PDB file of C-alpha atoms in Angstrom:
ATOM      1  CA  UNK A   1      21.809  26.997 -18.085  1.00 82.00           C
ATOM      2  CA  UNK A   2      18.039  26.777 -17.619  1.00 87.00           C
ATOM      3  CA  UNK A   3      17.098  24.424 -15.188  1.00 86.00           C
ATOM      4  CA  UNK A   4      13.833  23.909 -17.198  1.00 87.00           C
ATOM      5  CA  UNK A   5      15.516  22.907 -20.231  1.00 92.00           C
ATOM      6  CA  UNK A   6      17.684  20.685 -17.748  1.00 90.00           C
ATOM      7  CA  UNK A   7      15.003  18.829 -16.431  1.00 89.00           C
ATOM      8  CA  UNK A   8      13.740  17.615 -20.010  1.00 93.00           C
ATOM      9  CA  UNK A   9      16.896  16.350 -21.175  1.00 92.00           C
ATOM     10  CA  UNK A  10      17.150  14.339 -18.119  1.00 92.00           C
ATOM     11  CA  UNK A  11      13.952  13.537 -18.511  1.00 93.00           C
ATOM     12  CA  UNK A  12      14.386  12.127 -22.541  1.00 94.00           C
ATOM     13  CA  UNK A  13      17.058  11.113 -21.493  1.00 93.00           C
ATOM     14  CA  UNK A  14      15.645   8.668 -19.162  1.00 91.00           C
ATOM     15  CA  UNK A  15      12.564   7.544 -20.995  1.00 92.00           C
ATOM     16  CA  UNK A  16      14.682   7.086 -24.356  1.00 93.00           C
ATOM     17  CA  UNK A  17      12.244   9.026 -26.310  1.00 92.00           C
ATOM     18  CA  UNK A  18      10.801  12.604 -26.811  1.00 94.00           C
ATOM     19  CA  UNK A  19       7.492  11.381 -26.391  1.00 94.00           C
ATOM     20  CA  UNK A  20       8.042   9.462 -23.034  1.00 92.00           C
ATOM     21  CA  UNK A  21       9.405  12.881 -21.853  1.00 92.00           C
ATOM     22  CA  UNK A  22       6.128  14.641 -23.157  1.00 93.00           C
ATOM     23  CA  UNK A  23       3.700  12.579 -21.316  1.00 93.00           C
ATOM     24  CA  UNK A  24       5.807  12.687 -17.796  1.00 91.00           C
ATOM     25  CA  UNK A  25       6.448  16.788 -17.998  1.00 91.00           C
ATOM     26  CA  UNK A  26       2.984  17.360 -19.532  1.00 92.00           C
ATOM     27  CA  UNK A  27       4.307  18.853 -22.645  1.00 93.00           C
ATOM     28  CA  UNK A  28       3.317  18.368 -26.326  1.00 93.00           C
ATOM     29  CA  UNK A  29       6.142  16.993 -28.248  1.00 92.00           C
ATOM     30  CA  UNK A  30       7.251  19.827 -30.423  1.00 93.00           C
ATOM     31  CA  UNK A  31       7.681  21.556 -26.879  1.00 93.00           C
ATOM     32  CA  UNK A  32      10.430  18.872 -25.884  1.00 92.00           C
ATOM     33  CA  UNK A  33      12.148  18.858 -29.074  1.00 93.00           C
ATOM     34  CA  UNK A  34      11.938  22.055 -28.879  1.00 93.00           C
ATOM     35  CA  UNK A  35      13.813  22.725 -25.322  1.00 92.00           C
ATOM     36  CA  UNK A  36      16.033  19.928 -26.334  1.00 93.00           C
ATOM     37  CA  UNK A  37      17.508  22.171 -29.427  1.00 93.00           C
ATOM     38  CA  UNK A  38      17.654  24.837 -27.218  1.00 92.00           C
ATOM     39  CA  UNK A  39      19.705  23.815 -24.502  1.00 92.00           C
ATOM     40  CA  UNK A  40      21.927  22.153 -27.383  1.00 92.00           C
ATOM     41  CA  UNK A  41      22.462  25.594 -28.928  1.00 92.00           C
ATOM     42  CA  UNK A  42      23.684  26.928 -25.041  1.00 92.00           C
ATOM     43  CA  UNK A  43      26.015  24.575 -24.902  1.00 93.00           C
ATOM     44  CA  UNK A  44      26.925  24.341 -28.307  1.00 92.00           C
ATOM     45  CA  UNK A  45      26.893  20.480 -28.683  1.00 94.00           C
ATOM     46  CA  UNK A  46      24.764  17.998 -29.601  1.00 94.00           C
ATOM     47  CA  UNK A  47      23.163  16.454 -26.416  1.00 94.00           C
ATOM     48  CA  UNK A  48      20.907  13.437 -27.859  1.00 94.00           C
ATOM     49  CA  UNK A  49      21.311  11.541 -30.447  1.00 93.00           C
ATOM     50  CA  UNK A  50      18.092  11.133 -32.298  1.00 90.00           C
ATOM     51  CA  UNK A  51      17.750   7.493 -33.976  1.00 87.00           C
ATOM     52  CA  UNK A  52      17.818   5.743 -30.946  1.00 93.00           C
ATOM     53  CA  UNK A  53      17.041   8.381 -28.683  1.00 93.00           C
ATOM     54  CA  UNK A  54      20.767   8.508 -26.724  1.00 93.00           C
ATOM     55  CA  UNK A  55      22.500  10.460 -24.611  1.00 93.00           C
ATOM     56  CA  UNK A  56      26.143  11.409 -26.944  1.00 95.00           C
ATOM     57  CA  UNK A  57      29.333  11.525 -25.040  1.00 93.00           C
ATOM     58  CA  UNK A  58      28.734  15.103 -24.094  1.00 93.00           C
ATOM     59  CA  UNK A  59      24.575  14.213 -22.910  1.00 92.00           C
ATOM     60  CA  UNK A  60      26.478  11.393 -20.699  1.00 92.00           C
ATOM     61  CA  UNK A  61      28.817  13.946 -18.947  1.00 91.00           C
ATOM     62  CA  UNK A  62      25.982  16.388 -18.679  1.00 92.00           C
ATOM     63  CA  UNK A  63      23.778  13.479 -16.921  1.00 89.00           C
ATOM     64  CA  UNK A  64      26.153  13.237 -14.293  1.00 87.00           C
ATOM     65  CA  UNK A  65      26.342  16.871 -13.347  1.00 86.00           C
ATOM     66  CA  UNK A  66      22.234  17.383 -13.851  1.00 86.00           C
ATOM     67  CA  UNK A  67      21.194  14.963 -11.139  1.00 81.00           C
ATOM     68  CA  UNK A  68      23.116  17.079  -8.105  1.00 80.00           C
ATOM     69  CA  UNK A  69      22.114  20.092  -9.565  1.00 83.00           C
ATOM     70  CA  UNK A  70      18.690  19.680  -9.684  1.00 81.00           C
ATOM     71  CA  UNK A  71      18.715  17.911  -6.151  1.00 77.00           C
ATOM     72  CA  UNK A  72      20.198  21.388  -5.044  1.00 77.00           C
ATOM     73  CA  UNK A  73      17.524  23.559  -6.739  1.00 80.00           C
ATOM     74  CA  UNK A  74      14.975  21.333  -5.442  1.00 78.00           C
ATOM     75  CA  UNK A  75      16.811  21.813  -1.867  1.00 73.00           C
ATOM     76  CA  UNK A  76      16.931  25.782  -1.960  1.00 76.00           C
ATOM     77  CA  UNK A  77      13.184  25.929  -2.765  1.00 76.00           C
ATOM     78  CA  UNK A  78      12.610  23.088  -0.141  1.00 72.00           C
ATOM     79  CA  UNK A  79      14.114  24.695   2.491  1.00 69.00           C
ATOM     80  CA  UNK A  80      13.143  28.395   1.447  1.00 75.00           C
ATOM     81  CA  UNK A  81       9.572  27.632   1.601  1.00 70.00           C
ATOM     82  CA  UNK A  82       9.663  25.975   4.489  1.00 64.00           C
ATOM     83  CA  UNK A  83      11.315  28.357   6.696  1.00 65.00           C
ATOM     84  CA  UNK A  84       8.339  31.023   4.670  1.00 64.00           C
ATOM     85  CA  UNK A  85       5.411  29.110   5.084  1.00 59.00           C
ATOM     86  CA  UNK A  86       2.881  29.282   8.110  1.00 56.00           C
ATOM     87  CA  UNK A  87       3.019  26.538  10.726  1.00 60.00           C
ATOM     88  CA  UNK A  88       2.458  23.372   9.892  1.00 64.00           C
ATOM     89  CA  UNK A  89       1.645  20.059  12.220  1.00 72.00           C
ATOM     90  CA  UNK A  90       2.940  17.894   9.226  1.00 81.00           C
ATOM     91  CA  UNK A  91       5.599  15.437  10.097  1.00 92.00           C
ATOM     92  CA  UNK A  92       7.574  13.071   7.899  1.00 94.00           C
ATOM     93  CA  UNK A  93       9.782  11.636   8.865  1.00 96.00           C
ATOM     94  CA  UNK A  94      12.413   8.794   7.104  1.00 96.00           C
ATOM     95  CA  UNK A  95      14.579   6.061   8.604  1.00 96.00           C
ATOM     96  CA  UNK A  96      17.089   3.762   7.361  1.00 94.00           C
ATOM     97  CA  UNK A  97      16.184   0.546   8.474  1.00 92.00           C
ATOM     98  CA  UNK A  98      18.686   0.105  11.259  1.00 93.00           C
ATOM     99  CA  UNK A  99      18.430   3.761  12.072  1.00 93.00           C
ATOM    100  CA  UNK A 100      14.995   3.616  14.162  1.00 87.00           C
ATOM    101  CA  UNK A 101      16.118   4.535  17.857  1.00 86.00           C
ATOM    102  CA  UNK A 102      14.250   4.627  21.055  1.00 84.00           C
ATOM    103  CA  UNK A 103      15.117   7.956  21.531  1.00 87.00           C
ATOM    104  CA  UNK A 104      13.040   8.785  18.436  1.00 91.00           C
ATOM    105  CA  UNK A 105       9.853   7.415  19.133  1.00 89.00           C
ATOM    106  CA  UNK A 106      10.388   9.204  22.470  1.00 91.00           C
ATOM    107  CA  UNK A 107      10.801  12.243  20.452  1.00 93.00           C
ATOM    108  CA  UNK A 108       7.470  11.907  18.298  1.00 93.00           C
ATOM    109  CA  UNK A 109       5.450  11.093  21.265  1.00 93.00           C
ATOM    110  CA  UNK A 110       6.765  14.497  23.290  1.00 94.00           C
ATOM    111  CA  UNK A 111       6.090  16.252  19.706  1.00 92.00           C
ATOM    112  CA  UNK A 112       2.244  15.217  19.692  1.00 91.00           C
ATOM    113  CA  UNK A 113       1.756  15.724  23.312  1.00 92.00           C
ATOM    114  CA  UNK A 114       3.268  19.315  22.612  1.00 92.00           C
ATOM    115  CA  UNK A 115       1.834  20.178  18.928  1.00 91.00           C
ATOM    116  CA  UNK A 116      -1.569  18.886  19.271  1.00 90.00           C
ATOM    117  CA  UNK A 117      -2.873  17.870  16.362  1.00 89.00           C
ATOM    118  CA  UNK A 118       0.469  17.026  14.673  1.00 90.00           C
ATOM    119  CA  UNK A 119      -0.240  14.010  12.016  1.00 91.00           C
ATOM    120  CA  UNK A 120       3.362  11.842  11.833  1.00 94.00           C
ATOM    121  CA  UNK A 121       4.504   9.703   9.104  1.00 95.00           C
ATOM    122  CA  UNK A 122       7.631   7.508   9.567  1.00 95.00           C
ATOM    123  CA  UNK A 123       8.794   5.731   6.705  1.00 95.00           C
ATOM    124  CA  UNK A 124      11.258   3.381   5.827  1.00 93.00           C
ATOM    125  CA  UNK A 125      13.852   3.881   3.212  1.00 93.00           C
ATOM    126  CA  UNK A 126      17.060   3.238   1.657  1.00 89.00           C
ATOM    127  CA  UNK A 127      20.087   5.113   3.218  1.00 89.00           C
ATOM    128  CA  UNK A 128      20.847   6.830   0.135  1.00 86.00           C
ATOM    129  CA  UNK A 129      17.187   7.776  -0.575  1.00 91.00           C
ATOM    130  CA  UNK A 130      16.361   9.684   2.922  1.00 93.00           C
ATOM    131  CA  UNK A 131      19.569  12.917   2.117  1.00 91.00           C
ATOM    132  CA  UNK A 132      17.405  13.094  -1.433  1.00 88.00           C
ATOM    133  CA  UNK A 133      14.013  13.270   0.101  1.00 91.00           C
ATOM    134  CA  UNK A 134      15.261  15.428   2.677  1.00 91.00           C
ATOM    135  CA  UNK A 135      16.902  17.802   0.079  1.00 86.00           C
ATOM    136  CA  UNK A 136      13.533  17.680  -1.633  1.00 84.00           C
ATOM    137  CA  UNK A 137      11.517  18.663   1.456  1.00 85.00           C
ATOM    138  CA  UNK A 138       9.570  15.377   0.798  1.00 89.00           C
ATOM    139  CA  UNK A 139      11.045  14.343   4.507  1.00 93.00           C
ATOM    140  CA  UNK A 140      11.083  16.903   7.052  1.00 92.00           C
ATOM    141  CA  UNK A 141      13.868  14.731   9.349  1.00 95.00           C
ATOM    142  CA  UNK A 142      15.862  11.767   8.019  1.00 96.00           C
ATOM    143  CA  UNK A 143      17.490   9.080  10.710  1.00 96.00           C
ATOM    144  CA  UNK A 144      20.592   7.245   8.514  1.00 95.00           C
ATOM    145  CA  UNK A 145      22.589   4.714   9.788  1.00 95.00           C
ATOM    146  CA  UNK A 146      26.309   3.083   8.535  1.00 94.00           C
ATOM    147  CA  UNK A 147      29.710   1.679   9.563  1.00 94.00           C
ATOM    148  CA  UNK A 148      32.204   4.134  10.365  1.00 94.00           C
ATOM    149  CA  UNK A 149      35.567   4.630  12.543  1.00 93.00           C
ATOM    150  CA  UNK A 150      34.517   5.452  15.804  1.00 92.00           C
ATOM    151  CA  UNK A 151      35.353   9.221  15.674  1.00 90.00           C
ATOM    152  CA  UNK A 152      34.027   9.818  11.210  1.00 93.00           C
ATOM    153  CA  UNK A 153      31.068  10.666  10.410  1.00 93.00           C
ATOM    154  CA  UNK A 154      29.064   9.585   7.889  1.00 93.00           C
ATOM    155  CA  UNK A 155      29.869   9.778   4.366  1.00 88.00           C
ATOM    156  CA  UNK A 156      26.370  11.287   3.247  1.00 85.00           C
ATOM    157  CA  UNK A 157      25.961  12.767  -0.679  1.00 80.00           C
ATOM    158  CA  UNK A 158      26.540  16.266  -1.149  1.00 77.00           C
ATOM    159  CA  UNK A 159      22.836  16.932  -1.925  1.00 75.00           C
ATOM    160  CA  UNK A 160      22.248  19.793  -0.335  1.00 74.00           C
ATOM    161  CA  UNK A 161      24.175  22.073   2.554  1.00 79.00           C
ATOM    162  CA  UNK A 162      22.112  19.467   5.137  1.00 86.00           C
ATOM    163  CA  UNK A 163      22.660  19.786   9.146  1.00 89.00           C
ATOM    164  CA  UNK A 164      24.021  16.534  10.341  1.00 92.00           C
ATOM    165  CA  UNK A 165      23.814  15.433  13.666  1.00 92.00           C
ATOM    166  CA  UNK A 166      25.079  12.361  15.485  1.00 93.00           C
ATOM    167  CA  UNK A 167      22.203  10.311  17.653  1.00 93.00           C
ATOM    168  CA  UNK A 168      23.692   7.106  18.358  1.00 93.00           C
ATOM    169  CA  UNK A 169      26.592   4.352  18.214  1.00 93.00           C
ATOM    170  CA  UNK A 170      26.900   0.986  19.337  1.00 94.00           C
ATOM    171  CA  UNK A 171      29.389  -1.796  18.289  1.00 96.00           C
ATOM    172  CA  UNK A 172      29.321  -4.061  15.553  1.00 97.00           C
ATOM    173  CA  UNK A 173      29.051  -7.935  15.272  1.00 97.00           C
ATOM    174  CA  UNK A 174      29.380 -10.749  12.855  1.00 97.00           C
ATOM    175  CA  UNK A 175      25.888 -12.480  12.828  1.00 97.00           C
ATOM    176  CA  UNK A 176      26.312 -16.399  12.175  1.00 97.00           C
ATOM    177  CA  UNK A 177      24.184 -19.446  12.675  1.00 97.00           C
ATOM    178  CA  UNK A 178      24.440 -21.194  15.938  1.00 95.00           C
ATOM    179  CA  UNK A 179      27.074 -24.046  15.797  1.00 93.00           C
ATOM    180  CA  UNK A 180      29.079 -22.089  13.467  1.00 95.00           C
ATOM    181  CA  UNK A 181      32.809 -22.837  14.621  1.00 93.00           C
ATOM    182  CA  UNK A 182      33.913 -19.138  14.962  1.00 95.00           C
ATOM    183  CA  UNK A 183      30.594 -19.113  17.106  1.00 94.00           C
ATOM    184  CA  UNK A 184      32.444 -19.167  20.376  1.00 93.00           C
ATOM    185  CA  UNK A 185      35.195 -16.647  19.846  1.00 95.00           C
ATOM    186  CA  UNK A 186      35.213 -14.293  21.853  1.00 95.00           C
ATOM    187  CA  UNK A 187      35.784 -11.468  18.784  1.00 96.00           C
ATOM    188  CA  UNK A 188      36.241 -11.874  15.155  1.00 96.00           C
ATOM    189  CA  UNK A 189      38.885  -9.787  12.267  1.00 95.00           C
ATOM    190  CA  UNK A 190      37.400  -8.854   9.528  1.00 93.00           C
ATOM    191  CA  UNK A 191      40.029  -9.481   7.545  1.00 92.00           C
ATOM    192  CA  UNK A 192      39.865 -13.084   8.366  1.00 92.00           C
ATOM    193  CA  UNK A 193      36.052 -13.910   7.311  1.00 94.00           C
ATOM    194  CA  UNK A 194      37.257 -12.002   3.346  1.00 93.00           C
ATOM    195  CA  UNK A 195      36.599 -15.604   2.097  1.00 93.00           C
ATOM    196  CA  UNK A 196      33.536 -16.799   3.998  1.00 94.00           C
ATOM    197  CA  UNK A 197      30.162 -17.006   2.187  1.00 94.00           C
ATOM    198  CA  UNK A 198      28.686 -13.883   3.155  1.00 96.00           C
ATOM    199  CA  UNK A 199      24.953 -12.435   2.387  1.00 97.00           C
ATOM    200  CA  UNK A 200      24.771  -9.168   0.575  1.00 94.00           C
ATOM    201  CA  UNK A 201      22.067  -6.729   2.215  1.00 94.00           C
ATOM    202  CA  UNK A 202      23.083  -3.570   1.469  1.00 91.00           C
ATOM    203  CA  UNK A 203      19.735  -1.928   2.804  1.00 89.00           C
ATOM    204  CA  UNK A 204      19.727  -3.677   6.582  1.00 90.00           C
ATOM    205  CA  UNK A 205      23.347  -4.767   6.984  1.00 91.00           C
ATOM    206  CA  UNK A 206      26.711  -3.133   6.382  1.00 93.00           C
ATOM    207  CA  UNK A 207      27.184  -3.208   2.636  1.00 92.00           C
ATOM    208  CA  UNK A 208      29.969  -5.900   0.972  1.00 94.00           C
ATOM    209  CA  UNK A 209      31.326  -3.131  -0.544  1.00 91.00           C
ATOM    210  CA  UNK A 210      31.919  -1.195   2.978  1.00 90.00           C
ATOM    211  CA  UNK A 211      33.390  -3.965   4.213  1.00 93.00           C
ATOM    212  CA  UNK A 212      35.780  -4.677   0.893  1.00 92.00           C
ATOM    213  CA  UNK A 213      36.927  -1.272   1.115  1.00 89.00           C
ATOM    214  CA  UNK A 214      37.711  -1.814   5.355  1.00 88.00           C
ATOM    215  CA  UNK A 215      39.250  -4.918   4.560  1.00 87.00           C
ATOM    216  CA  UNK A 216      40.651  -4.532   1.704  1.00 85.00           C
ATOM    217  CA  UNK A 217      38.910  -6.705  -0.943  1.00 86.00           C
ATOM    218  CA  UNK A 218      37.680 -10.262  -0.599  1.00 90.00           C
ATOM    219  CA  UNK A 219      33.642 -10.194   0.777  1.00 94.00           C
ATOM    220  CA  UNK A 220      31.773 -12.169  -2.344  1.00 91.00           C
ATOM    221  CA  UNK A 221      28.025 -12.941  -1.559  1.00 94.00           C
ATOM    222  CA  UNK A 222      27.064 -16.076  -1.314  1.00 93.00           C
ATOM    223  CA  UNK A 223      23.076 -14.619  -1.831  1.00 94.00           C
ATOM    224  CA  UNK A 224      21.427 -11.338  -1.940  1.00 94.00           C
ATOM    225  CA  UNK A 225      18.933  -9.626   0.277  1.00 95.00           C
ATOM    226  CA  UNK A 226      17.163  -6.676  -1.191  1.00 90.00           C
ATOM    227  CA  UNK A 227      14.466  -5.640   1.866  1.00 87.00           C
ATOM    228  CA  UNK A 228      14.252  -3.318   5.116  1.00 88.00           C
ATOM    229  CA  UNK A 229      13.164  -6.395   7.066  1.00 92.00           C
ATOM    230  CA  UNK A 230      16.205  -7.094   9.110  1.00 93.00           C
ATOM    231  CA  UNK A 231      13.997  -9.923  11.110  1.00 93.00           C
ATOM    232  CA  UNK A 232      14.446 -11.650   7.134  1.00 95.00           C
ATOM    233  CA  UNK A 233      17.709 -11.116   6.809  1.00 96.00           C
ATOM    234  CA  UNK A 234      18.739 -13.093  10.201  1.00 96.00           C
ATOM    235  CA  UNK A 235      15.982 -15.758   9.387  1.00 96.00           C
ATOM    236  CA  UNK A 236      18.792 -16.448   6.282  1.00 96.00           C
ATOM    237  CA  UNK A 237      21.913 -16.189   8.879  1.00 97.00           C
ATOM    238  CA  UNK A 238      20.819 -18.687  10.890  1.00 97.00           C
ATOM    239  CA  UNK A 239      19.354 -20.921   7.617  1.00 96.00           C
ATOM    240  CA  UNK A 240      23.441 -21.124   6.720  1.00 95.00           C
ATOM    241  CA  UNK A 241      23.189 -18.813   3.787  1.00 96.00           C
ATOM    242  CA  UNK A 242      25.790 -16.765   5.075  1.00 96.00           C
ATOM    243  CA  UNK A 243      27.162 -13.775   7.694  1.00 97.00           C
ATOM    244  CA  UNK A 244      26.110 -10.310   8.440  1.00 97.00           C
ATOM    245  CA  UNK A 245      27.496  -7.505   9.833  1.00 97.00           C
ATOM    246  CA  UNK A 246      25.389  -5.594  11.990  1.00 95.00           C
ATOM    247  CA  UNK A 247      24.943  -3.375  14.656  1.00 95.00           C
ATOM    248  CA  UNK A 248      25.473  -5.852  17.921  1.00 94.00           C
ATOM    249  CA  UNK A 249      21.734  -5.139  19.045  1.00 92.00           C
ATOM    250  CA  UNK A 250      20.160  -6.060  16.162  1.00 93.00           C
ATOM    251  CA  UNK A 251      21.823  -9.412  15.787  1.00 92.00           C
ATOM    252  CA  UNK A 252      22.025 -10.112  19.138  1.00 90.00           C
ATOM    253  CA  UNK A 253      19.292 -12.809  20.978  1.00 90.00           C
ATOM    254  CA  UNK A 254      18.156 -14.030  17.497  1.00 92.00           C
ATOM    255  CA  UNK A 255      16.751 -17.487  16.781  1.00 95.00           C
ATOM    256  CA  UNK A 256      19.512 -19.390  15.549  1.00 96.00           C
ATOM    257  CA  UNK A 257      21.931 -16.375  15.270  1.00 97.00           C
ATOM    258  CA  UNK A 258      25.390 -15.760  17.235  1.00 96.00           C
ATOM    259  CA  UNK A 259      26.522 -12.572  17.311  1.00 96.00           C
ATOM    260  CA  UNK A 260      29.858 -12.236  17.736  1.00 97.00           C
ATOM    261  CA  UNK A 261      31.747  -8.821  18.517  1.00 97.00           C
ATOM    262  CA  UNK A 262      34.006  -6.953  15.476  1.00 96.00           C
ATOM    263  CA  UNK A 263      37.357  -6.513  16.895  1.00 95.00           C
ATOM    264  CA  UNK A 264      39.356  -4.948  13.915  1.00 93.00           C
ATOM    265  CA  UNK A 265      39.220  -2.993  12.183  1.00 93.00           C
ATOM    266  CA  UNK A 266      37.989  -0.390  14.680  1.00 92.00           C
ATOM    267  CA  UNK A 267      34.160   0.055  12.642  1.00 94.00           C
ATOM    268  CA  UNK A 268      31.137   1.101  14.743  1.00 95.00           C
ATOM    269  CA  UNK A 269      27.781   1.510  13.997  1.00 96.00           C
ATOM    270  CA  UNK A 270      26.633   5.302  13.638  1.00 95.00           C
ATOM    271  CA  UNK A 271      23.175   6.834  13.392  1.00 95.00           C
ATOM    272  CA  UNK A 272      23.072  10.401  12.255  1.00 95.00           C
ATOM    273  CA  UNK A 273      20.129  12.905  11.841  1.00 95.00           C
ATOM    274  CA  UNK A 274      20.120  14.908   8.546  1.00 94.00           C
ATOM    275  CA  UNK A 275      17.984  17.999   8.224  1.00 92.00           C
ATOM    276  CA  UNK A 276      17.451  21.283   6.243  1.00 86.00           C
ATOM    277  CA  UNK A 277      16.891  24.523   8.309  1.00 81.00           C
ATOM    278  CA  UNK A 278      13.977  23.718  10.589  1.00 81.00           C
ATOM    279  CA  UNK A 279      11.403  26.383  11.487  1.00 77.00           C
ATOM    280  CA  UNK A 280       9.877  26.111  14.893  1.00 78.00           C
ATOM    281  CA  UNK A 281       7.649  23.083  15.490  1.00 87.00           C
ATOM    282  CA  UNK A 282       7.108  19.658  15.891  1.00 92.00           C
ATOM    283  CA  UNK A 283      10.264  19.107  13.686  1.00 92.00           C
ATOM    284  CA  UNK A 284      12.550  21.585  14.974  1.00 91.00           C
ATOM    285  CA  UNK A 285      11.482  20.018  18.532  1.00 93.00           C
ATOM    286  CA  UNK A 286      11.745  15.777  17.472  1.00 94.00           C
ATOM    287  CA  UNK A 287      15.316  17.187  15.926  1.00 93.00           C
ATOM    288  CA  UNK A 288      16.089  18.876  19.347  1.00 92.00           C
ATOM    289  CA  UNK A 289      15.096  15.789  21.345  1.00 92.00           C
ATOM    290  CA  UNK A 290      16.462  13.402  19.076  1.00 90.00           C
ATOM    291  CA  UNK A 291      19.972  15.153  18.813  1.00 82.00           C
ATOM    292  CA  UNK A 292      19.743  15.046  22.837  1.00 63.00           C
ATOM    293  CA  UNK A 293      18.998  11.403  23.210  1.00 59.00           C
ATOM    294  CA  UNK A 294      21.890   9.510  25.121  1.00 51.00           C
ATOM    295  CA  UNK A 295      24.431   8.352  22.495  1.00 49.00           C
ATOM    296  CA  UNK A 296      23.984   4.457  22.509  1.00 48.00           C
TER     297      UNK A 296
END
């Protein structure tokens, strides 16, 4: 199957027309309509449907598998190039937004001192996103965070064969508003809060859905919180709009917050580093450092 002809469909596929697919890829037209009938004629199906512009059963199955298998081309020629190319004092660098450690701004600072020169980008992205970008070689290190049994790591996406390697872990706690009457306990089940009003933040907090799964359902949000800012997300704790999970230094000493310890089930917060193959360099030395930062 040529990836080429790959990318298109996914591409018409997405913008629900041949000519949406024609201005993103650069092509005329005919060219897409074109590709499209051939990679129907490799697979001997019909792929689109053409009036409305749809994916048939077959284009739907073949969506699912063309996502990962681009992500993995994109990966190989990532990482190839990388380990071929001269040098380079570029460093990007993506964190969840719990996933920001001391121990890595330690590392960039002994990276500049020791690669003079080296320009550093750090930015701030959705767990799922920073494995992609990573795979992509649009990140050159990626710092992801989650809730996990104390000896698991973390589920990442099979995106690419990435090396994963654990940085820190610290304890969890339910975040509430001051004067809450579970404030003063001195540990909380999570099976026992299934029914409180609880905000969903899947980017800055452990997901509902995490915590539906370790509890085993229950966990409806009372509001939703779509940002990185995590500072936001305890402003709305301590407003009464409901709990949070989070790591226990994060919700700990906030205005109007109590944070108090998860007991059961036995979840901590983990931060990982994800990487492809690192040539020597600023990378390959923030990865060392980072990797032997104390584990929190």
């Amino acid at each position: 199957m040529d990836p080429h002809l790959l990318r298109t469909f996914v591409s018409v596929a997405r913008h629900g027309s041949f000519s949406g697919a024609a201005r993103e890829l650069g092509f005329t037209q005919s060219a897409v309509s074109q590709q499209i009938a051939a990679l129907e004629a490799d697979l001997r199906t019909a792929l689109l449907t053409r009036r409305p512009v749809a994916p048939t059963p077959a284009g739907a199955r073949l969506l699912e598998h063309a996502g990962p298998l681009l992500l993995r081309l994109e990966a190989a020629r990532a990482e190839i190039a990388a380990l071929a190319a001269a040098p380079t004092t570029r460093l990007a660098v993506g964190v969840s937004p719990l996933a920001l450690t001391p121990g890595l701004a330690g590392a960039l600072a002994e990276a500049e001192r020791r690669h003079p020169g080296t320009t550093t980008t750090v930015r701030v992205l959705g767990r799922d996103a920073i494995p992609a970008a990573v795979a992509a070689g649009k990140l050159d290190l990626g710092l992801v965070d989650g809730a996990t049994a104390p000896s698991d790591p973390l589920p990442l996406p099979d995106v690419a064969p990435l090396t994963t390697v654990p940085v820190a872990r610290q304890p969890l706690a339910v975040a509430l508003p001051a004067g809450h009457p579970l404030g003063r306990r001195p540990g909380l089940r999570l099976a026992d809060l299934a029914d409180a009003r609880w905000l969903d933040a899947p980017e800055c907090g452990v997901p509902l859905d995490r915590l539906r799964a370790a509890a085993g359902g229950g966990f409806r949000p009372a509001a939703g919180y779509h940002g990185a800012d995590v500072r936001g997300l305890l402003h709305l704790v301590a407003a009464g709009h409901g709990l949070a999970l989070l790591p226990h230094g994060a919700a700990e000493g906030a205005p109007g917050v109590v944070a108090v310890p998860l007991t059961a089930p036995r979840l901590v917060h983990r931060v990982e580093l994800v990487h492809l193959a690192l040539p020597a360099g600023p990378a390959a030395l923030v990865a060392e450092l980072t990797a032997d930062a104390p584990h929190g």
